PDB file of C-alpha atoms and ligand atoms in Angstrom:
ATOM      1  CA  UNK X  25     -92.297 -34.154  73.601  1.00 93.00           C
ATOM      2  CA  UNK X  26     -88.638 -35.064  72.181  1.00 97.00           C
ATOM      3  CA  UNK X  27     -89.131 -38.025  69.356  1.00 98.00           C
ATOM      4  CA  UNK X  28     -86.184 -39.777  67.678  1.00 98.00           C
ATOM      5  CA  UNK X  29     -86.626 -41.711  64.541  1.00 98.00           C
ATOM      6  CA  UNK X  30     -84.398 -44.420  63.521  1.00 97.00           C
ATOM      7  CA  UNK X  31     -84.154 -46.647  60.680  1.00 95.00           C
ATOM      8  CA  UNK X  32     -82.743 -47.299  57.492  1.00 94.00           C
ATOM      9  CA  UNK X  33     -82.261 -44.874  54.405  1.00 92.00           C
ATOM     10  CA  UNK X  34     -85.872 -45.386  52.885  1.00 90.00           C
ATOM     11  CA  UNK X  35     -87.553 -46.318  55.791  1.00 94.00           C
ATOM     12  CA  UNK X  36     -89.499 -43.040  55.477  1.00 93.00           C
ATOM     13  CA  UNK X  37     -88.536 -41.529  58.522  1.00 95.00           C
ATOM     14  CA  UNK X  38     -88.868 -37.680  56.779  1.00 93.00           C
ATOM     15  CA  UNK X  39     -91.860 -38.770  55.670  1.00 92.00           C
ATOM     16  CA  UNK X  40     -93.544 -39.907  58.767  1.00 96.00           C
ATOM     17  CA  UNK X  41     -91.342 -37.135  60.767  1.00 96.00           C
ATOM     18  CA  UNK X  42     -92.992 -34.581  58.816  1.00 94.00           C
ATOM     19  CA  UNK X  43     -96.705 -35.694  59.678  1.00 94.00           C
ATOM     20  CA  UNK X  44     -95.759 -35.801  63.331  1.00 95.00           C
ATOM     21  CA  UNK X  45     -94.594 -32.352  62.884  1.00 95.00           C
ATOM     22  CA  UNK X  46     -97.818 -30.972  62.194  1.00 93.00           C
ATOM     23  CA  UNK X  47     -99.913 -33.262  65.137  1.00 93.00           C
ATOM     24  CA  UNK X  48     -97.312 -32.304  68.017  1.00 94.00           C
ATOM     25  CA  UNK X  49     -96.388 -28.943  66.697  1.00 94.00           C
ATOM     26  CA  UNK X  50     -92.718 -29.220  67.913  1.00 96.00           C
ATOM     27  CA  UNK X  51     -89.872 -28.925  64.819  1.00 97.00           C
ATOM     28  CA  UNK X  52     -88.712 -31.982  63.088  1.00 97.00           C
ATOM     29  CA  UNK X  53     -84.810 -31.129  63.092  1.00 97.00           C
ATOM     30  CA  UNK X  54     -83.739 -33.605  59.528  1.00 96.00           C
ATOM     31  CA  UNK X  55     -79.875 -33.530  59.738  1.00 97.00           C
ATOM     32  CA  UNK X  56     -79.629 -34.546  56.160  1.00 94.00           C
ATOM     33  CA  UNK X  57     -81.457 -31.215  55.362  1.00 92.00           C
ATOM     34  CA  UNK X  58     -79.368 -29.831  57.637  1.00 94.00           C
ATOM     35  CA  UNK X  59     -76.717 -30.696  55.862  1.00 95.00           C
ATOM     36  CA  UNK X  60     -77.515 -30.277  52.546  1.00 92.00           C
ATOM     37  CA  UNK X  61     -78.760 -26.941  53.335  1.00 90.00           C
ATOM     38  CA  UNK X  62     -74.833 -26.291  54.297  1.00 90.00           C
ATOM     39  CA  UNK X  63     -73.437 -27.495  50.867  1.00 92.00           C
ATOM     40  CA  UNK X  64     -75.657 -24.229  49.469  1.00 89.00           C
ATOM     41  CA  UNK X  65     -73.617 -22.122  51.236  1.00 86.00           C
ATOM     42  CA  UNK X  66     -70.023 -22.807  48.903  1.00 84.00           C
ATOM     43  CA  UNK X  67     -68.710 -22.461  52.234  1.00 89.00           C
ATOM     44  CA  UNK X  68     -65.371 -24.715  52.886  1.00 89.00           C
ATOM     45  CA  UNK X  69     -67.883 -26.785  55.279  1.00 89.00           C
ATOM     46  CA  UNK X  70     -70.094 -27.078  52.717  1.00 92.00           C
ATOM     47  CA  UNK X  71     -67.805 -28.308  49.804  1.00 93.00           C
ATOM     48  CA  UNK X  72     -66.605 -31.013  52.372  1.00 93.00           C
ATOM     49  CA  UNK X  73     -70.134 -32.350  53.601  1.00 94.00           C
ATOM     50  CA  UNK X  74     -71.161 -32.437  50.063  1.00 93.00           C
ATOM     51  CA  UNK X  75     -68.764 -34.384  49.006  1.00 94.00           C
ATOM     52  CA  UNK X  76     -69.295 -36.924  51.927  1.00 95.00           C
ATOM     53  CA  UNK X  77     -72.191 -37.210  51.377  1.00 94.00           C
ATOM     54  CA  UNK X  78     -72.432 -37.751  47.613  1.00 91.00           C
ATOM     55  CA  UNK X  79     -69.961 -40.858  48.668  1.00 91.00           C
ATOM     56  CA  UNK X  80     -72.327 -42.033  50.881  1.00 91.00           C
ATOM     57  CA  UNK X  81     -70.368 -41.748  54.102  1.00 94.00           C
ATOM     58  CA  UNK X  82     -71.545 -40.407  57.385  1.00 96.00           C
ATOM     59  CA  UNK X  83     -70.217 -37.064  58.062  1.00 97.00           C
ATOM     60  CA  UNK X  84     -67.683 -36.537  61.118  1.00 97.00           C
ATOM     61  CA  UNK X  85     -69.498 -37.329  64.840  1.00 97.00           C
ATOM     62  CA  UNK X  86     -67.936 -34.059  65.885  1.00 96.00           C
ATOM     63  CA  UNK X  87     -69.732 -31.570  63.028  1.00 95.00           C
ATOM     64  CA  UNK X  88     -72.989 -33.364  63.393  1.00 97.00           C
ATOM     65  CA  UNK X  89     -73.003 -33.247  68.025  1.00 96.00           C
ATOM     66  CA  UNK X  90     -71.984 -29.547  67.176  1.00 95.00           C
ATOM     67  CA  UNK X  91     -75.030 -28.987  64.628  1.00 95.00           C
ATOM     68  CA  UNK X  92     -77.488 -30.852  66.629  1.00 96.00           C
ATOM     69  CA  UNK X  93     -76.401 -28.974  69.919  1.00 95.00           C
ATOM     70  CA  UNK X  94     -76.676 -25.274  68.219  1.00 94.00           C
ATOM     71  CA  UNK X  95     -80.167 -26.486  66.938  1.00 95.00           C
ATOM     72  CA  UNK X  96     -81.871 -27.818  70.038  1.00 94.00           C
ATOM     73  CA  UNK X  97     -80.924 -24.716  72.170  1.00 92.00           C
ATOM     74  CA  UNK X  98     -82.593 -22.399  69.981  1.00 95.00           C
ATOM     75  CA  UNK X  99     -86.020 -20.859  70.674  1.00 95.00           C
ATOM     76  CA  UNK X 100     -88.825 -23.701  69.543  1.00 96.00           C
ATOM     77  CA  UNK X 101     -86.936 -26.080  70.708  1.00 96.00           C
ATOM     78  CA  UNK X 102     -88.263 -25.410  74.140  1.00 93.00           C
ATOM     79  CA  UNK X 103     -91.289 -27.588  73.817  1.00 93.00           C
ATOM     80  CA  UNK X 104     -89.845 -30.420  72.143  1.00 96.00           C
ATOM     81  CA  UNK X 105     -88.111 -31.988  68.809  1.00 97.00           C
ATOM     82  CA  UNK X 106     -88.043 -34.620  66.479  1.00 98.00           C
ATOM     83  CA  UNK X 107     -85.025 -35.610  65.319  1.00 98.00           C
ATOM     84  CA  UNK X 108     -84.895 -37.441  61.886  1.00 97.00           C
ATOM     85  CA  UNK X 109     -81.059 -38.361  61.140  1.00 96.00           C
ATOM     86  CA  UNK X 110     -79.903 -37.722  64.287  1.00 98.00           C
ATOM     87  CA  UNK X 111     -77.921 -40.063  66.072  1.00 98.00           C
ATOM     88  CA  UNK X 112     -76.469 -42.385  63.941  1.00 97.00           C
ATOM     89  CA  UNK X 113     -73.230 -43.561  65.257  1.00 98.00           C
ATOM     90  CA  UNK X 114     -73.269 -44.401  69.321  1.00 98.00           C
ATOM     91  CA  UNK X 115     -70.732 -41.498  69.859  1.00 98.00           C
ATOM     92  CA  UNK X 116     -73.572 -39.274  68.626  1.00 98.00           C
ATOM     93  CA  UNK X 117     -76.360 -40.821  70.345  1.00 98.00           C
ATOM     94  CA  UNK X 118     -73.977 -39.964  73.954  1.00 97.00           C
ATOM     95  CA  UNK X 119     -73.496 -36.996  73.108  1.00 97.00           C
ATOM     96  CA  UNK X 120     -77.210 -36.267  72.752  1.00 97.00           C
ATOM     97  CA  UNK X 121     -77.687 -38.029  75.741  1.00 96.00           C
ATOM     98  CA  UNK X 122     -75.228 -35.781  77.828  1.00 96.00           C
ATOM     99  CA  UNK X 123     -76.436 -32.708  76.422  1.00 94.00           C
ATOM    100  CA  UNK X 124     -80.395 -33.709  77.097  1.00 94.00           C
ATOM    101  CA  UNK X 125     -79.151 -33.883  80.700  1.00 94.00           C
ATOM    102  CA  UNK X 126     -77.572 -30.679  80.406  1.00 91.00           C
ATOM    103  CA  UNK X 127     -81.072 -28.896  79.265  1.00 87.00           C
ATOM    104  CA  UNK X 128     -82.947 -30.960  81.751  1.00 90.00           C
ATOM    105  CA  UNK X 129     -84.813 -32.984  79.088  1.00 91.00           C
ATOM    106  CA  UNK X 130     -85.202 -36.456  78.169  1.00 94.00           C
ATOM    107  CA  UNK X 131     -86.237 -38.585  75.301  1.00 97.00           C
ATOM    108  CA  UNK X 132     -89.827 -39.769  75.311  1.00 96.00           C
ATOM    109  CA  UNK X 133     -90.259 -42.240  72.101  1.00 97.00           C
ATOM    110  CA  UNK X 134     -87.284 -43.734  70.066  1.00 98.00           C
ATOM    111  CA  UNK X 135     -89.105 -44.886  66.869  1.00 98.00           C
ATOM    112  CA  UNK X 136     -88.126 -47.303  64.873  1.00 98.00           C
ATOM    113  CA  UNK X 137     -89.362 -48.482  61.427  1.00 97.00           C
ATOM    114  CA  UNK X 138     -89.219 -51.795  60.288  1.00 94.00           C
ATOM    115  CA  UNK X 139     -88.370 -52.245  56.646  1.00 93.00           C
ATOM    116  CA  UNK X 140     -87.553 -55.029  54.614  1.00 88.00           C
ATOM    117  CA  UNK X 141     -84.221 -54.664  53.448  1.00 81.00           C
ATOM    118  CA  UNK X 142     -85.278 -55.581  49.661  1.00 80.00           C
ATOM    119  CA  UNK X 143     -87.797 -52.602  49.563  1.00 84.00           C
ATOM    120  CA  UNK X 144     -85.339 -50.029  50.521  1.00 89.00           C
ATOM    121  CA  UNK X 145     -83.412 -49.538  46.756  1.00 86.00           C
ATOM    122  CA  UNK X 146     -86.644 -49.244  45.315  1.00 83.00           C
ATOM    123  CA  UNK X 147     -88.099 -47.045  47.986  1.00 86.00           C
ATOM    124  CA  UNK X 148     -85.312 -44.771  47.759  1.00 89.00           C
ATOM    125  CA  UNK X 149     -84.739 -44.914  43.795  1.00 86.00           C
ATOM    126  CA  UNK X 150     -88.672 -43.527  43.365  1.00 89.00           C
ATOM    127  CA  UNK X 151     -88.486 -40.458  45.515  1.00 90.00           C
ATOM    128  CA  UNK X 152     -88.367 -37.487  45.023  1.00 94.00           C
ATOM    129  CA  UNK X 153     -89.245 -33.781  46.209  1.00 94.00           C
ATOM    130  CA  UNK X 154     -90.751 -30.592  45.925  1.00 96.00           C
ATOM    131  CA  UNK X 155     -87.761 -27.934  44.733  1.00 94.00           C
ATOM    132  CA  UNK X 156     -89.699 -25.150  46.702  1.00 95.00           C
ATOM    133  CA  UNK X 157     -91.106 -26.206  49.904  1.00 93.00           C
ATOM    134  CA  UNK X 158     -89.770 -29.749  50.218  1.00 89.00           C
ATOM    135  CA  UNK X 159     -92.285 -31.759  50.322  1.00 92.00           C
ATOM    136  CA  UNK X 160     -91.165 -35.245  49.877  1.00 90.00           C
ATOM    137  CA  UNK X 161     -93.276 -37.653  47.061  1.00 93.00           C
ATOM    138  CA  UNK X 162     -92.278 -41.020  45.432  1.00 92.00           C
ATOM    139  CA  UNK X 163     -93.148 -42.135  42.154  1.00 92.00           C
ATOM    140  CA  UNK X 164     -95.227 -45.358  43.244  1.00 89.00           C
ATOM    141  CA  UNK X 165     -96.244 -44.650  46.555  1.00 87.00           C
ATOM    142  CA  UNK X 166     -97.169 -41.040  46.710  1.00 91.00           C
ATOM    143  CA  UNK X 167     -97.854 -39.216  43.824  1.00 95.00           C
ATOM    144  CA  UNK X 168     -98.588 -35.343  43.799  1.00 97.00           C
ATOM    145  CA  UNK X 169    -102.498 -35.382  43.078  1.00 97.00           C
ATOM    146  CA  UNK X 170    -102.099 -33.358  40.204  1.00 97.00           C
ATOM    147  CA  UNK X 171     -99.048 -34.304  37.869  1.00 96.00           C
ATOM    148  CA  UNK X 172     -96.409 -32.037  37.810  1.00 97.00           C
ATOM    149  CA  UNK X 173     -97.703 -29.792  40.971  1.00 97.00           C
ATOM    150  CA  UNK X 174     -96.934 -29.884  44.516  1.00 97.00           C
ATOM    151  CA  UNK X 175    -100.229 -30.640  46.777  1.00 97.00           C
ATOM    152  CA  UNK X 176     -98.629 -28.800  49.249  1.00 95.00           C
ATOM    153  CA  UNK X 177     -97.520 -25.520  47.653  1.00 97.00           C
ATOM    154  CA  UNK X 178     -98.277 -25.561  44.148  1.00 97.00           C
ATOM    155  CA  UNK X 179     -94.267 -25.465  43.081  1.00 97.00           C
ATOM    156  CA  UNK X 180     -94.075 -26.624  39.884  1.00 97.00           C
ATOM    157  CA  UNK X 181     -90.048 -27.922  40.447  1.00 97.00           C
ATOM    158  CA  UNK X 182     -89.045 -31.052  41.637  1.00 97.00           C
ATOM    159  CA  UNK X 183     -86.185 -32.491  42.524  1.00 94.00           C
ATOM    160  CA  UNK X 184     -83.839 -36.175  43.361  1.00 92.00           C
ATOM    161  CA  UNK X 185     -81.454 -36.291  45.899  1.00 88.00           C
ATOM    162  CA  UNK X 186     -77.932 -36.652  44.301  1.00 85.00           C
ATOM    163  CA  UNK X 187     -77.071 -39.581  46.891  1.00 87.00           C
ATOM    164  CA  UNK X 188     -80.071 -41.651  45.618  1.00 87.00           C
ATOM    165  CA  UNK X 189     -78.338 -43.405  43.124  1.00 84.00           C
ATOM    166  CA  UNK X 190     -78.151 -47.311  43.125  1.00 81.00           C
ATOM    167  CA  UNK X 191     -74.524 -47.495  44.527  1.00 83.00           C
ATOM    168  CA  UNK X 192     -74.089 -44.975  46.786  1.00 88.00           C
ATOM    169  CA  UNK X 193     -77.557 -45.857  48.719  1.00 87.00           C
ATOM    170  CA  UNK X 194     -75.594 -49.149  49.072  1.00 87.00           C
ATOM    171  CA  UNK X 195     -73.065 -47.916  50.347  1.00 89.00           C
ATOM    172  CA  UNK X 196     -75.630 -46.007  53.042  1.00 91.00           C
ATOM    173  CA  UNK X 197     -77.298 -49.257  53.685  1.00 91.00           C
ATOM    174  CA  UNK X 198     -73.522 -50.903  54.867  1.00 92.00           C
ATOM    175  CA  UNK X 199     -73.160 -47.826  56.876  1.00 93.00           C
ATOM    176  CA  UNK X 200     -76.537 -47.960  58.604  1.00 94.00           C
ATOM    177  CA  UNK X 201     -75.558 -52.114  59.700  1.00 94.00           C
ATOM    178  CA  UNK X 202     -72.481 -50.994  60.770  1.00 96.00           C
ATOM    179  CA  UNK X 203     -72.634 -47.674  62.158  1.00 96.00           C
ATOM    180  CA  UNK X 204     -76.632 -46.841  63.628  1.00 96.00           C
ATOM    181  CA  UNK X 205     -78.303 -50.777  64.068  1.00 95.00           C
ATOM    182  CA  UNK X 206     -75.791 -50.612  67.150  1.00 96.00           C
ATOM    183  CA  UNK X 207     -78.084 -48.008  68.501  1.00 97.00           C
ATOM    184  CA  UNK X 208     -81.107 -50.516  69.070  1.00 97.00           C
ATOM    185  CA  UNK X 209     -80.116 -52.058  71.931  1.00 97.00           C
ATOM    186  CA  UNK X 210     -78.888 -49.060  73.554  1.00 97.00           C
ATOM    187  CA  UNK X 211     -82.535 -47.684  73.552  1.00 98.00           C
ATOM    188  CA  UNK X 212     -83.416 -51.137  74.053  1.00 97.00           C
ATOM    189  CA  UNK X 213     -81.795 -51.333  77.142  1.00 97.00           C
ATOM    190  CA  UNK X 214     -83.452 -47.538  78.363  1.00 96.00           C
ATOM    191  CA  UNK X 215     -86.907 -48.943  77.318  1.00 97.00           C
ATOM    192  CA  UNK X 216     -87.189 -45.990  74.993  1.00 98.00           C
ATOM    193  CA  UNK X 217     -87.508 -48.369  71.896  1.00 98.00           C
ATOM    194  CA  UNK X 218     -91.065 -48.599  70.451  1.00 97.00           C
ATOM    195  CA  UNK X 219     -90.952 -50.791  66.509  1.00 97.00           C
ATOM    196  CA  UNK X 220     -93.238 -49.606  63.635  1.00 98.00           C
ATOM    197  CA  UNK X 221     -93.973 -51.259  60.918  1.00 96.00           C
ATOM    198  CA  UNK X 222     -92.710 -49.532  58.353  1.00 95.00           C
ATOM    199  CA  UNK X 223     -93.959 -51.466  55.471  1.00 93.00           C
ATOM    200  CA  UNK X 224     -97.601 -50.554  55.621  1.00 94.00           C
ATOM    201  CA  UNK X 225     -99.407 -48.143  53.669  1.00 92.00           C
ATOM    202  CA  UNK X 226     -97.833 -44.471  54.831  1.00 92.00           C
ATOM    203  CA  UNK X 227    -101.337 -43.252  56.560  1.00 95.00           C
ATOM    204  CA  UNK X 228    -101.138 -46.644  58.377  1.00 96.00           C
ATOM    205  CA  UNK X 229     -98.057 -46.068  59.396  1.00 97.00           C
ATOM    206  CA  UNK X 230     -98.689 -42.842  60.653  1.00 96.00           C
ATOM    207  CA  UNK X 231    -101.149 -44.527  62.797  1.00 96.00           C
ATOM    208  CA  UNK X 232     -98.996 -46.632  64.373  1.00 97.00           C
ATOM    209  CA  UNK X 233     -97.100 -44.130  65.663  1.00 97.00           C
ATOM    210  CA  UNK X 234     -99.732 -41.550  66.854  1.00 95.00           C
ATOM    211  CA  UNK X 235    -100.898 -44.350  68.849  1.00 96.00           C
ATOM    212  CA  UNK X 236     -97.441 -44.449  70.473  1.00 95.00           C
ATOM    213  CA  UNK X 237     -97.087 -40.412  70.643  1.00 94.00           C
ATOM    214  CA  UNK X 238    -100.399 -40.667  72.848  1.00 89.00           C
ATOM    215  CA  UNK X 239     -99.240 -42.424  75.228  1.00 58.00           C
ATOM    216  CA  UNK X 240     -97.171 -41.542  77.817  1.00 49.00           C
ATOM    217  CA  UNK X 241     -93.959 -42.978  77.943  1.00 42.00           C
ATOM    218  CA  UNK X 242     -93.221 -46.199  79.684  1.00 41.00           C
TER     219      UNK X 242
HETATM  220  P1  AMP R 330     -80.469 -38.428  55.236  1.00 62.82           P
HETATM  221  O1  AMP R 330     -81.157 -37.293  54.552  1.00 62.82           O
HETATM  222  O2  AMP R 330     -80.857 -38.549  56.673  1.00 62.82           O
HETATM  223  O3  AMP R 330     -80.574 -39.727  54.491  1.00 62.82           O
HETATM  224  O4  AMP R 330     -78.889 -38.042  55.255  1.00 62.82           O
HETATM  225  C1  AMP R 330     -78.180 -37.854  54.047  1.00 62.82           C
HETATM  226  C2  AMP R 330     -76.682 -37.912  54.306  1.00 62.82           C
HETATM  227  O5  AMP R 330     -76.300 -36.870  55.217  1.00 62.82           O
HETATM  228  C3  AMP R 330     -76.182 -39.195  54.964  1.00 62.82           C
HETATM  229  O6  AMP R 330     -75.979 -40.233  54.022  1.00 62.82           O
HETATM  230  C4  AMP R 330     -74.878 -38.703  55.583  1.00 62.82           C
HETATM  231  O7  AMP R 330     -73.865 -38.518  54.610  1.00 62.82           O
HETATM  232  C5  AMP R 330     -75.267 -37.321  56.084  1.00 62.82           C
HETATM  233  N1  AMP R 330     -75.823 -37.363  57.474  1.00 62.82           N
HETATM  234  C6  AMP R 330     -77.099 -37.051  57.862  1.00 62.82           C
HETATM  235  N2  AMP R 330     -77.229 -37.187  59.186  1.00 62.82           N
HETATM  236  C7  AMP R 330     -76.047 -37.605  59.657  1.00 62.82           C
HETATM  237  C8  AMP R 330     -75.557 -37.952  60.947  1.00 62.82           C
HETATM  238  N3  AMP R 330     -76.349 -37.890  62.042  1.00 62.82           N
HETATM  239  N4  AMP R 330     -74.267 -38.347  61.055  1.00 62.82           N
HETATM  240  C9  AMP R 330     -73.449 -38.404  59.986  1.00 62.82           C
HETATM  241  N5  AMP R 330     -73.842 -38.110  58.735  1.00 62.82           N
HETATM  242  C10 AMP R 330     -75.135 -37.706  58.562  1.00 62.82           C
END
């Protein structure tokens, strides 16, 4: 099954992305991790992206179609992705669409979730994540069980996003209007389009959307 998952910075898209992972056992391909997995590297790439990205711009259509493509051709891709990040500008979300006729697959859900524009600063000013495995928490809404330990693998490190501050996720939020709401009525008009509310409890959420995952498309 090939998922997308759109919405706003905060609308806890890795989150729910993540879970959705586990049920369908197909890879949840997070450009943002992506990405910041490429400013690691000190490569030239790498310096560039990260500084894009700490700016709160989107990074070039042409590096991210190129990323995406490499990733969905490989191995356990066969059965399936989720994409979380991925498209976000209608050049991008072409792209994919050329390519997913080029492997002979299409696009079975395009999720959206539906968040109220005044809960996104705080949403995204409380998170924060496991420095070993990843795992994502927030400091109001999901707490590790135990203080100071990941419930997933015990890592004792955490870590914020360096993009999460007040004025560049404002900047993200202008680029999300401008740049990826566009890409609503485009799966609108495919009848690919399925809304989640995204301001329910997380496990409620998750819900929502394995009730739409267990269907078969429209
Ligand atoms: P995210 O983790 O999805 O919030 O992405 C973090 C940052 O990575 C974004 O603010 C962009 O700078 C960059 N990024 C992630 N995905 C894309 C994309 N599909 N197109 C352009 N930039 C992206």
């Amino acid at each position: 099954m090939n998922i997308i998952f759109l919405g706003p910075p905060g609308a806890g898209k890795g989150t729910q992305a993540a879970y959705l992972e586990d049920k369908l056992g197909v890879p949840k391909l997070s450009t943002g991790d992506m990405l910041r997995e490429a400013t690691q590297s000190g490569s030239k790439l790498g310096q560039h992206v990260k500084q894009v990205m700490e700016a709160g711009q989107l990074v070039a259509d042409d590096i991210m179609i190129d990323l995406i493509r490499d990733r969905i051709r490989q191995q356990d891709c066969a059965d399936g992705f989720i994409l979380d990040g991925f498209p976000r500008t209608m050049a991008q979300a072409e792209a994919l669409d050329e390519m997913l006729t080029q492997e002979r697959v299409a696009i079975d859900h395009v999720l959206k979730l539906e968040v109220n524009a005044d809960a996104l600063v705080e949403r995204i000013s409380g998170r924060f994540a496991c420095g070993d495995c990843g795992e994502g928490y927030h400091d109001m809404h999901k707490k590790p069980t135990q203080e100071g330990v990941c419930d997933r693998c015990g890592g004792t490190e955490f870590t914020r996003r360096a993009d999460d501050s007040a004025e560049t996720v404002r900047k993200r939020l202008d680029g999300y209007r401008e740049m990826t709401a566009p890409l609503m009525p485009y799966y609108e008009s495919k009848a690919l389009l399925r809304h989640v509310d995204g301001m329910l409890p997380i496990a409620e959420v998750t819900s929502q959307i394995n009730q739409i995952v267990g269907k078969k498309a429209a």
